[in-house]
mmCIF file of C-alpha atoms in Angstrom:
data_model
loop_
_atom_site.group_PDB
_atom_site.id
_atom_site.type_symbol
_atom_site.label_atom_id
_atom_site.label_comp_id
_atom_site.label_asym_id
_atom_site.label_seq_id
_atom_site.Cartn_x
_atom_site.Cartn_y
_atom_site.Cartn_z
ATOM 1 C CA MET A 17 125.374 132.098 132.918
ATOM 2 C CA THR A 18 127.629 134.621 130.713
ATOM 3 C CA ASP A 19 129.205 137.724 131.751
ATOM 4 C CA THR A 20 127.879 140.092 128.418
ATOM 5 C CA PRO A 21 124.056 140.120 127.469
ATOM 6 C CA MET A 22 123.065 139.145 124.209
ATOM 7 C CA LEU A 23 120.683 140.338 121.100
ATOM 8 C CA ILE A 24 118.727 137.309 120.775
ATOM 9 C CA LEU A 25 116.775 137.140 117.321
ATOM 10 C CA ILE A 26 113.323 135.195 118.400
ATOM 11 C CA ALA A 27 112.439 133.084 115.278
ATOM 12 C CA GLY A 28 109.052 131.435 114.646
ATOM 13 C CA PRO A 29 106.365 131.454 112.133
ATOM 14 C CA TYR A 30 104.979 134.589 111.285
ATOM 15 C CA ARG A 31 103.670 134.338 108.012
ATOM 16 C CA SER A 32 103.685 130.545 107.448
ATOM 17 C CA GLY A 33 100.189 128.883 107.519
ATOM 18 C CA THR A 34 97.992 132.072 107.703
ATOM 19 C CA ASP A 35 97.070 132.273 104.272
ATOM 20 C CA GLY A 36 97.385 136.291 104.941
ATOM 21 C CA ASP A 37 94.811 136.358 107.542
ATOM 22 C CA PRO A 38 95.819 139.451 109.204
ATOM 23 C CA GLN A 39 94.102 137.869 112.791
ATOM 24 C CA ALA A 40 96.264 134.515 112.340
ATOM 25 C CA MET A 41 99.981 136.925 111.456
ATOM 26 C CA ALA A 42 98.823 138.841 114.384
ATOM 27 C CA ALA A 43 98.257 136.192 116.543
ATOM 28 C CA ASN A 44 101.913 134.253 115.594
ATOM 29 C CA LEU A 45 103.593 138.180 116.209
ATOM 30 C CA ALA A 46 101.748 137.255 119.324
ATOM 31 C CA ARG A 47 103.338 134.187 120.594
ATOM 32 C CA LEU A 48 106.992 135.517 119.313
ATOM 33 C CA GLU A 49 106.184 138.553 121.227
ATOM 34 C CA ALA A 50 104.993 136.366 124.208
ATOM 35 C CA ALA A 51 108.905 135.047 124.151
ATOM 36 C CA ALA A 52 110.515 138.719 124.810
ATOM 37 C CA TRP A 53 110.074 138.882 128.395
ATOM 38 C CA PRO A 54 111.350 135.916 129.153
ATOM 39 C CA VAL A 55 114.819 136.983 126.958
ATOM 40 C CA PHE A 56 114.577 140.446 128.600
ATOM 41 C CA ALA A 57 114.205 138.739 132.048
ATOM 42 C CA ALA A 58 117.627 136.768 131.700
ATOM 43 C CA GLY A 59 119.440 139.641 130.983
ATOM 44 C CA HIS A 60 119.456 139.500 127.500
ATOM 45 C CA LEU A 61 118.034 141.592 124.320
ATOM 46 C CA PRO A 62 114.843 140.362 122.580
ATOM 47 C CA VAL A 63 114.916 141.268 119.104
ATOM 48 C CA ILE A 64 111.726 140.119 116.536
ATOM 49 C CA GLY A 65 112.867 140.295 112.618
ATOM 50 C CA GLU A 66 109.333 142.010 112.040
ATOM 51 C CA TRP A 67 109.595 144.497 114.617
ATOM 52 C CA ILE A 68 112.286 146.032 111.834
ATOM 53 C CA ALA A 69 110.756 144.743 108.839
ATOM 54 C CA LEU A 70 107.084 145.968 109.424
ATOM 55 C CA PRO A 71 107.557 149.559 110.023
ATOM 56 C CA VAL A 72 110.208 149.141 106.737
ATOM 57 C CA LEU A 73 107.175 147.790 104.728
ATOM 58 C CA ARG A 74 104.771 149.818 106.026
ATOM 59 C CA SER A 75 107.023 153.607 105.086
ATOM 60 C CA ALA A 76 107.114 151.679 101.410
ATOM 61 C CA GLY A 77 103.260 151.838 101.550
ATOM 62 C CA ALA A 78 103.280 147.875 101.855
ATOM 63 C CA GLY A 79 102.030 144.782 103.831
ATOM 64 C CA PRO A 80 103.020 141.300 105.039
ATOM 65 C CA THR A 81 101.264 140.231 102.042
ATOM 66 C CA ASP A 82 102.103 142.328 99.041
ATOM 67 C CA PRO A 83 104.789 140.948 96.570
ATOM 68 C CA LEU A 84 107.540 143.103 98.353
ATOM 69 C CA ALA A 85 106.974 141.708 101.800
ATOM 70 C CA ASP A 86 109.716 138.764 100.665
ATOM 71 C CA GLN A 87 112.252 141.516 99.114
ATOM 72 C CA VAL A 88 112.440 143.425 102.989
ATOM 73 C CA LEU A 89 111.220 140.407 105.777
ATOM 74 C CA TYR A 90 113.971 138.217 104.490
ATOM 75 C CA PRO A 91 116.546 140.357 103.842
ATOM 76 C CA ALA A 92 115.484 142.227 107.724
ATOM 77 C CA ALA A 93 116.180 139.326 109.287
ATOM 78 C CA GLU A 94 119.481 138.312 107.765
ATOM 79 C CA ARG A 95 120.650 141.892 108.093
ATOM 80 C CA LEU A 96 119.641 141.847 111.626
ATOM 81 C CA LEU A 97 121.404 138.444 112.169
ATOM 82 C CA ALA A 98 124.581 140.435 111.403
ATOM 83 C CA ARG A 99 124.367 141.779 114.873
ATOM 84 C CA CYS A 100 122.927 139.371 117.238
ATOM 85 C CA ASP A 101 124.750 137.535 119.319
ATOM 86 C CA ALA A 102 122.235 134.103 119.520
ATOM 87 C CA VAL A 103 118.779 132.668 117.773
ATOM 88 C CA LEU A 104 115.693 131.420 119.777
ATOM 89 C CA ARG A 105 113.895 129.080 117.688
ATOM 90 C CA LEU A 106 110.626 129.097 118.379
ATOM 91 C CA PRO A 107 108.420 125.904 117.598
ATOM 92 C CA GLY A 108 106.561 125.705 114.306
ATOM 93 C CA ASP A 109 106.451 125.751 110.372
ATOM 94 C CA SER A 110 108.656 128.844 109.039
ATOM 95 C CA ALA A 111 110.481 128.808 106.056
ATOM 96 C CA GLY A 112 111.488 132.130 107.143
ATOM 97 C CA ALA A 113 112.561 131.189 110.741
ATOM 98 C CA ASP A 114 114.008 128.096 109.038
ATOM 99 C CA GLN A 115 116.576 130.200 107.237
ATOM 100 C CA ASP A 116 117.296 132.918 110.382
ATOM 101 C CA VAL A 117 118.623 129.476 112.026
ATOM 102 C CA ALA A 118 120.722 128.104 108.869
ATOM 103 C CA THR A 119 121.762 132.037 108.535
ATOM 104 C CA ALA A 120 122.597 131.917 112.178
ATOM 105 C CA HIS A 121 124.380 128.371 112.294
ATOM 106 C CA ARG A 122 126.489 130.079 109.012
ATOM 107 C CA LEU A 123 127.476 132.876 111.425
ATOM 108 C CA GLY A 124 128.909 130.563 114.140
ATOM 109 C CA LEU A 125 125.723 132.282 116.372
ATOM 110 C CA PRO A 126 124.529 130.055 118.917
ATOM 111 C CA VAL A 127 120.577 128.609 118.259
ATOM 112 C CA TYR A 128 118.565 127.863 120.901
ATOM 113 C CA HIS A 129 115.034 126.148 120.680
ATOM 114 C CA ASP A 130 113.769 126.497 124.536
ATOM 115 C CA LEU A 131 113.849 129.146 126.497
ATOM 116 C CA ALA A 132 115.540 127.354 129.460
ATOM 117 C CA GLU A 133 118.535 126.433 127.335
ATOM 118 C CA ILE A 134 119.669 130.482 127.497
ATOM 119 C CA PRO A 135 122.166 131.745 129.763
ATOM 120 C CA SER A 136 121.433 133.900 132.486
ATOM 121 C CA LEU A 137 123.502 137.172 132.821
ATOM 122 C CA ALA A 138 125.834 136.692 135.438
ATOM 123 C CA PRO A 139 124.914 139.415 138.097
ATOM 124 C CA ARG A 140 127.225 142.587 138.605
ATOM 125 C CA GLY A 141 130.386 141.653 140.674
ATOM 126 C CA ALA A 142 129.711 137.545 140.281
ATOM 127 C CA ALA A 143 132.701 135.641 140.254
#
């Protein structure tokens, strides 16, 4: 258990293995988002880099397959990680998620590979 809620970046495949197929990317994002509730239910705040990066890309008139994407997706995750307390690395090949894990290690953040590894928030008033 932990006494403080953590901001946990959920990292895993988004564009990897999709060949730019929007439906495949949407399915990957749905897999990332499926981990959000269990993280929240454990007392923490989940965040996914694409939740930040995709609106930034859209505001620049671009999408996840545009050349600009690499200049937004990876830097957005790195900037976000500077504010995070931990990373949950979901299975699957992903250069971006691997980069998130490397950044987390460099920052001294814990990296979880299973939801069961994330400590639950101690109930208020618990000793």
